[in-house]
mmCIF file of C-alpha atoms in Angstrom:
data_model
loop_
_atom_site.group_PDB
_atom_site.id
_atom_site.type_symbol
_atom_site.label_atom_id
_atom_site.label_comp_id
_atom_site.label_asym_id
_atom_site.label_seq_id
_atom_site.Cartn_x
_atom_site.Cartn_y
_atom_site.Cartn_z
ATOM 1 C CA MET A 1 42.833 4.143 -38.949
ATOM 2 C CA ALA A 2 40.423 3.524 -36.156
ATOM 3 C CA GLN A 3 40.409 -0.051 -34.741
ATOM 4 C CA ASN A 4 37.275 -1.473 -33.326
ATOM 5 C CA CYS A 5 37.882 -3.452 -30.304
ATOM 6 C CA SER A 6 35.545 -5.418 -28.008
ATOM 7 C CA ILE A 7 35.960 -5.776 -24.143
ATOM 8 C CA LYS A 8 35.756 -9.289 -23.402
ATOM 9 C CA GLY A 9 36.021 -10.399 -19.688
ATOM 10 C CA ARG A 10 36.729 -13.681 -18.159
ATOM 11 C CA PRO A 11 33.954 -16.168 -18.119
ATOM 12 C CA LEU A 12 31.539 -16.005 -15.220
ATOM 13 C CA SER A 13 32.159 -18.383 -12.344
ATOM 14 C CA LYS A 14 29.394 -20.462 -10.794
ATOM 15 C CA ASP A 15 29.225 -18.027 -7.894
ATOM 16 C CA ASP A 16 28.993 -15.076 -10.586
ATOM 17 C CA VAL A 17 26.137 -16.857 -12.315
ATOM 18 C CA ILE A 18 24.154 -17.397 -8.979
ATOM 19 C CA CYS A 19 24.888 -13.750 -8.107
ATOM 20 C CA LEU A 20 23.524 -12.659 -11.613
ATOM 21 C CA LEU A 21 20.386 -14.741 -11.143
ATOM 22 C CA ASP A 22 19.911 -13.155 -7.660
ATOM 23 C CA LEU A 23 20.094 -9.726 -9.214
ATOM 24 C CA ILE A 24 17.673 -10.669 -12.068
ATOM 25 C CA ASP A 25 15.320 -11.975 -9.415
ATOM 26 C CA LYS A 26 15.694 -8.449 -7.744
ATOM 27 C CA HIS A 27 14.797 -6.681 -10.846
ATOM 28 C CA GLU A 28 11.507 -8.366 -11.802
ATOM 29 C CA VAL A 29 10.981 -6.346 -14.904
ATOM 30 C CA ILE A 30 13.722 -8.159 -16.681
ATOM 31 C CA THR A 31 11.701 -11.421 -16.612
ATOM 32 C CA SER A 32 8.556 -9.829 -17.596
ATOM 33 C CA LYS A 33 7.059 -11.015 -20.930
ATOM 34 C CA LYS A 34 5.704 -7.576 -21.785
ATOM 35 C CA THR A 35 7.445 -5.989 -24.735
ATOM 36 C CA ASP A 36 5.781 -2.614 -25.152
ATOM 37 C CA ALA A 37 7.952 0.534 -25.401
ATOM 38 C CA THR A 38 7.622 1.461 -21.684
ATOM 39 C CA ASN A 39 8.651 -1.968 -20.435
ATOM 40 C CA ASN A 40 11.506 -2.241 -22.910
ATOM 41 C CA ARG A 41 12.752 1.056 -21.648
ATOM 42 C CA MET A 42 12.477 -0.206 -18.064
ATOM 43 C CA LYS A 43 14.375 -3.350 -18.850
ATOM 44 C CA GLU A 44 17.147 -1.239 -20.322
ATOM 45 C CA GLU A 45 17.370 0.794 -17.082
ATOM 46 C CA ALA A 46 17.091 -2.357 -15.081
ATOM 47 C CA TRP A 47 20.128 -3.894 -16.845
ATOM 48 C CA LYS A 48 22.156 -0.899 -16.285
ATOM 49 C CA SER A 49 21.396 -0.861 -12.646
ATOM 50 C CA LEU A 50 22.041 -4.659 -12.460
ATOM 51 C CA ALA A 51 25.474 -4.305 -14.262
ATOM 52 C CA TYR A 52 26.398 -1.700 -11.926
ATOM 53 C CA GLU A 53 25.544 -3.749 -8.875
ATOM 54 C CA PHE A 54 26.947 -6.899 -10.370
ATOM 55 C CA SER A 55 30.355 -5.023 -10.950
ATOM 56 C CA GLU A 56 30.433 -3.795 -7.346
ATOM 57 C CA ILE A 57 29.918 -7.272 -6.002
ATOM 58 C CA ALA A 58 32.272 -9.059 -8.311
ATOM 59 C CA GLY A 59 35.021 -6.408 -8.288
ATOM 60 C CA GLU A 60 35.158 -6.441 -12.084
ATOM 61 C CA ILE A 61 33.481 -4.207 -14.460
ATOM 62 C CA ARG A 62 30.647 -5.963 -16.482
ATOM 63 C CA ARG A 63 28.635 -4.163 -19.123
ATOM 64 C CA PRO A 64 24.905 -4.561 -19.500
ATOM 65 C CA GLU A 65 25.346 -6.134 -22.889
ATOM 66 C CA GLN A 66 27.681 -8.865 -21.451
ATOM 67 C CA LEU A 67 25.202 -9.792 -18.559
ATOM 68 C CA ARG A 68 22.295 -9.726 -20.861
ATOM 69 C CA LEU A 69 23.971 -12.110 -23.366
ATOM 70 C CA LYS A 70 24.885 -14.415 -20.591
ATOM 71 C CA TRP A 71 21.225 -14.467 -19.421
ATOM 72 C CA GLU A 72 20.032 -15.396 -22.907
ATOM 73 C CA ASN A 73 22.609 -18.137 -23.158
ATOM 74 C CA LEU A 74 21.459 -19.415 -19.734
ATOM 75 C CA LYS A 75 17.881 -19.485 -20.882
ATOM 76 C CA LYS A 76 18.764 -21.401 -24.098
ATOM 77 C CA ALA A 77 20.836 -23.868 -21.937
ATOM 78 C CA ALA A 78 18.093 -24.397 -19.420
ATOM 79 C CA ARG A 79 15.470 -25.041 -22.110
ATOM 80 C CA LYS A 80 17.720 -27.548 -23.869
ATOM 81 C CA ARG A 81 18.532 -29.284 -20.596
ATOM 82 C CA ASN A 82 14.839 -29.538 -19.854
ATOM 83 C CA ALA A 83 14.094 -30.901 -23.249
ATOM 84 C CA MET A 84 16.761 -33.714 -22.632
ATOM 85 C CA ILE A 85 15.270 -34.497 -19.166
ATOM 86 C CA ARG A 86 11.748 -34.832 -20.751
ATOM 87 C CA GLN A 87 12.910 -37.001 -23.457
ATOM 88 C CA ASN A 88 14.961 -39.029 -20.955
ATOM 89 C CA LYS A 89 11.628 -39.695 -18.935
ATOM 90 C CA PHE A 90 10.094 -41.592 -22.073
ATOM 91 C CA LYS A 91 13.186 -43.773 -22.690
ATOM 92 C CA THR A 92 13.492 -47.345 -21.383
ATOM 93 C CA ARG A 93 15.890 -47.905 -18.544
ATOM 94 C CA GLY A 94 18.565 -49.292 -20.827
ATOM 95 C CA GLY A 95 18.290 -46.238 -23.076
ATOM 96 C CA LYS A 96 18.241 -43.571 -20.309
ATOM 97 C CA MET A 97 21.361 -41.337 -19.810
ATOM 98 C CA TYR A 98 22.491 -39.671 -16.686
ATOM 99 C CA ILE A 99 21.831 -35.970 -16.663
ATOM 100 C CA PRO A 100 23.764 -34.315 -13.598
ATOM 101 C CA PRO A 101 22.072 -31.720 -11.411
ATOM 102 C CA ASP A 102 22.510 -28.091 -12.376
ATOM 103 C CA GLU A 103 21.582 -25.607 -9.550
ATOM 104 C CA ALA A 104 21.858 -22.683 -11.953
ATOM 105 C CA LEU A 105 19.931 -24.003 -14.815
ATOM 106 C CA ASP A 106 17.333 -25.423 -12.699
ATOM 107 C CA ARG A 107 16.876 -22.033 -11.215
ATOM 108 C CA VAL A 108 16.687 -20.450 -14.571
ATOM 109 C CA ALA A 109 14.184 -22.884 -15.781
ATOM 110 C CA SER A 110 11.884 -21.974 -12.586
ATOM 111 C CA MET A 111 12.462 -18.245 -13.347
ATOM 112 C CA LEU A 112 11.148 -18.605 -16.933
ATOM 113 C CA ASP A 113 7.775 -19.263 -15.546
ATOM 114 C CA ASP A 114 6.174 -21.009 -18.502
ATOM 115 C CA THR A 115 2.310 -21.406 -18.437
ATOM 116 C CA CYS A 116 0.494 -24.761 -17.939
ATOM 117 C CA VAL A 117 -1.171 -25.925 -21.172
ATOM 118 C CA ILE A 118 -3.304 -28.971 -21.856
ATOM 119 C CA VAL A 119 -3.503 -30.066 -25.526
ATOM 120 C CA ASP A 120 -4.873 -33.173 -27.535
ATOM 121 C CA VAL A 121 -2.186 -35.092 -29.215
ATOM 122 C CA LYS A 122 -1.821 -38.544 -30.835
ATOM 123 C CA THR A 123 1.292 -40.646 -30.981
ATOM 124 C CA GLU A 124 1.772 -44.220 -31.786
ATOM 125 C CA CYS A 125 2.204 -46.530 -28.569
ATOM 126 C CA THR A 126 0.166 -49.044 -26.644
ATOM 127 C CA SER A 127 2.516 -49.665 -23.814
ATOM 128 C CA ARG A 128 0.454 -47.603 -21.429
ATOM 129 C CA ASP A 129 -3.005 -47.928 -20.212
ATOM 130 C CA ASP A 130 -3.080 -44.296 -18.930
ATOM 131 C CA ASP A 131 -4.217 -41.764 -21.533
ATOM 132 C CA THR A 132 -2.470 -38.785 -19.805
ATOM 133 C CA VAL A 133 1.206 -38.082 -20.352
ATOM 134 C CA GLU A 134 3.059 -35.524 -18.216
ATOM 135 C CA VAL A 135 5.749 -33.464 -19.588
ATOM 136 C CA GLU A 136 7.362 -30.137 -18.464
ATOM 137 C CA SER A 137 6.553 -27.562 -20.929
ATOM 138 C CA GLU A 138 4.782 -26.955 -24.343
ATOM 139 C CA ASN A 139 7.830 -25.511 -26.115
ATOM 140 C CA ASP A 140 9.647 -28.767 -26.998
ATOM 141 C CA ALA A 141 8.879 -31.830 -29.111
ATOM 142 C CA ILE A 142 7.796 -35.040 -27.315
ATOM 143 C CA LYS A 143 9.744 -38.264 -28.132
ATOM 144 C CA THR A 144 9.207 -41.749 -27.078
ATOM 145 C CA ASP A 145 10.729 -45.164 -27.742
ATOM 146 C CA CYS A 146 7.534 -47.149 -27.951
ATOM 147 C CA LYS A 147 5.237 -47.772 -30.873
ATOM 148 C CA ASN A 148 1.573 -47.750 -31.341
ATOM 149 C CA PHE A 149 0.949 -45.430 -28.303
ATOM 150 C CA THR A 150 -2.237 -43.174 -28.352
ATOM 151 C CA ALA A 151 -2.031 -40.354 -25.825
ATOM 152 C CA LYS A 152 -5.326 -38.445 -25.683
ATOM 153 C CA ARG A 153 -4.124 -35.704 -23.278
ATOM 154 C CA ILE A 154 -0.825 -34.142 -22.285
ATOM 155 C CA VAL A 155 -0.477 -32.188 -19.155
ATOM 156 C CA PHE A 156 2.296 -29.713 -19.089
ATOM 157 C CA ASN A 157 4.010 -29.569 -15.844
ATOM 158 C CA THR A 158 5.383 -26.128 -15.063
ATOM 159 C CA PRO A 159 6.262 -23.982 -12.009
ATOM 160 C CA ASN A 160 2.708 -22.575 -12.262
ATOM 161 C CA ASN A 161 1.255 -26.029 -11.670
ATOM 162 C CA SER A 162 1.447 -25.793 -7.874
ATOM 163 C CA LEU A 163 -0.153 -22.465 -8.205
ATOM 164 C CA ASN A 164 -2.887 -23.665 -10.244
ATOM 165 C CA LYS A 165 -3.473 -26.581 -7.791
ATOM 166 C CA ARG A 166 -3.601 -24.182 -4.864
ATOM 167 C CA ARG A 167 -6.116 -22.034 -6.833
ATOM 168 C CA ARG A 168 -8.235 -25.048 -7.570
ATOM 169 C CA LEU A 169 -8.032 -26.137 -3.861
ATOM 170 C CA SER A 170 -8.950 -22.564 -2.812
ATOM 171 C CA ASP A 171 -11.986 -22.617 -5.162
ATOM 172 C CA LEU A 172 -13.202 -25.958 -3.644
ATOM 173 C CA HIS A 173 -12.854 -24.644 -0.163
ATOM 174 C CA LYS A 174 -14.795 -21.543 -1.152
ATOM 175 C CA ALA A 175 -17.582 -23.733 -2.751
ATOM 176 C CA GLN A 176 -17.477 -25.839 0.368
ATOM 177 C CA LEU A 177 -17.770 -22.676 2.691
ATOM 178 C CA SER A 178 -20.478 -21.248 0.602
ATOM 179 C CA LYS A 179 -22.437 -24.509 0.865
ATOM 180 C CA GLU A 180 -21.938 -24.658 4.730
ATOM 181 C CA LEU A 181 -23.079 -21.065 5.114
ATOM 182 C CA ALA A 182 -26.125 -21.742 2.995
ATOM 183 C CA MET A 183 -26.996 -24.803 5.170
ATOM 184 C CA ALA A 184 -26.427 -22.668 8.340
ATOM 185 C CA SER A 185 -28.787 -20.002 7.046
ATOM 186 C CA TYR A 186 -31.433 -22.537 6.232
ATOM 187 C CA PHE A 187 -31.452 -24.201 9.643
ATOM 188 C CA GLN A 188 -31.298 -20.710 11.246
ATOM 189 C CA ALA A 189 -34.347 -19.711 9.385
ATOM 190 C CA LYS A 190 -36.051 -22.920 10.212
ATOM 191 C CA THR A 191 -35.222 -22.668 13.845
ATOM 192 C CA GLU A 192 -36.801 -19.183 13.914
ATOM 193 C CA LYS A 193 -39.966 -20.218 12.040
ATOM 194 C CA ILE A 194 -40.439 -22.955 14.618
ATOM 195 C CA ARG A 195 -39.866 -20.492 17.531
ATOM 196 C CA LEU A 196 -42.392 -18.158 16.174
ATOM 197 C CA GLU A 197 -44.930 -20.919 15.645
ATOM 198 C CA ASN A 198 -44.430 -21.953 19.122
ATOM 199 C CA LEU A 199 -44.826 -18.474 20.353
ATOM 200 C CA LYS A 200 -48.152 -18.265 18.326
ATOM 201 C CA LEU A 201 -49.385 -21.516 19.822
ATOM 202 C CA GLU A 202 -48.710 -20.265 23.302
ATOM 203 C CA LEU A 203 -50.572 -16.960 22.671
ATOM 204 C CA GLU A 204 -53.503 -19.068 21.339
ATOM 205 C CA ILE A 205 -53.579 -21.296 24.337
ATOM 206 C CA GLN A 206 -53.288 -18.128 26.636
ATOM 207 C CA GLN A 207 -56.270 -16.601 24.768
ATOM 208 C CA LEU A 208 -58.407 -19.796 25.198
ATOM 209 C CA GLN A 209 -57.631 -19.933 28.769
ATOM 210 C CA ASN A 210 -58.677 -16.404 29.196
ATOM 211 C CA SER A 211 -61.882 -16.775 27.311
ATOM 212 C CA ALA A 212 -62.629 -19.871 29.627
ATOM 213 C CA ALA A 213 -61.971 -17.816 32.760
ATOM 214 C CA ASN A 214 -64.207 -14.969 31.547
ATOM 215 C CA SER A 215 -67.090 -17.351 30.708
ATOM 216 C CA ASN A 216 -66.912 -18.810 34.256
#
C-alpha cells in the first residue's frame, strides 16, 4: 500500500525570511494583484524560479509550495500586527501595550501596497475636536476606548500616501508653472505692443518733420 508522505523542512530563520522577501521583491509579478490566466501562469513560473534561487542560497531544497505558504502566513501576520498597532493608537496611555518592532513583518506590510481610501464614518466619542482620524488601512475594524465620538472622515495612511502627496505637490508645481508662463507670455505681448506703438509714433513724427521740411 502506497503511503503519502509530505516533505517538511525546518522552519525558516530570520535570515531566510529576509532572503525570501528579497527574492519576492525581485519577482514583482508575485505581488501583482492581477488574477487573470496569464498573470497566474507567470506567478507559478516566478515561484518555481524563486524556489530554485532560494534553495541555492540557503543550501537546502525548498519547494515553491512551501515558500508560497510561508509568504501567505507572513501576509496574514503582517495584517494582524498592523491591526494591533492601529488599535493601540486609539487606546489611552494606561491601556496601551508594547508591540516590539519586527523588520520582516514591517517590510511585508510595505510590500502589500494597499491603496489610500477616504470614507465617511460615525463613531461615538467627543474627546477630540478634530474630525479627521488617521489609520493605516481600510481592511480592519477601528476600535476606540472613548465614548460619544463623531469622526466625519477617516484618512487611511498607506505606503501610497507619500506617493499621493508627491503627486499633489507635482500638480501644484505644474499649476504654478503654467500660471507663471501665462504671466510671462502676457507681459511679453504687452512689451511687444508698446514697442510697436513707439515705433509707429516715431514714424509719424518723422513724417511730420518731412512734411514741414518740404513745405519750407
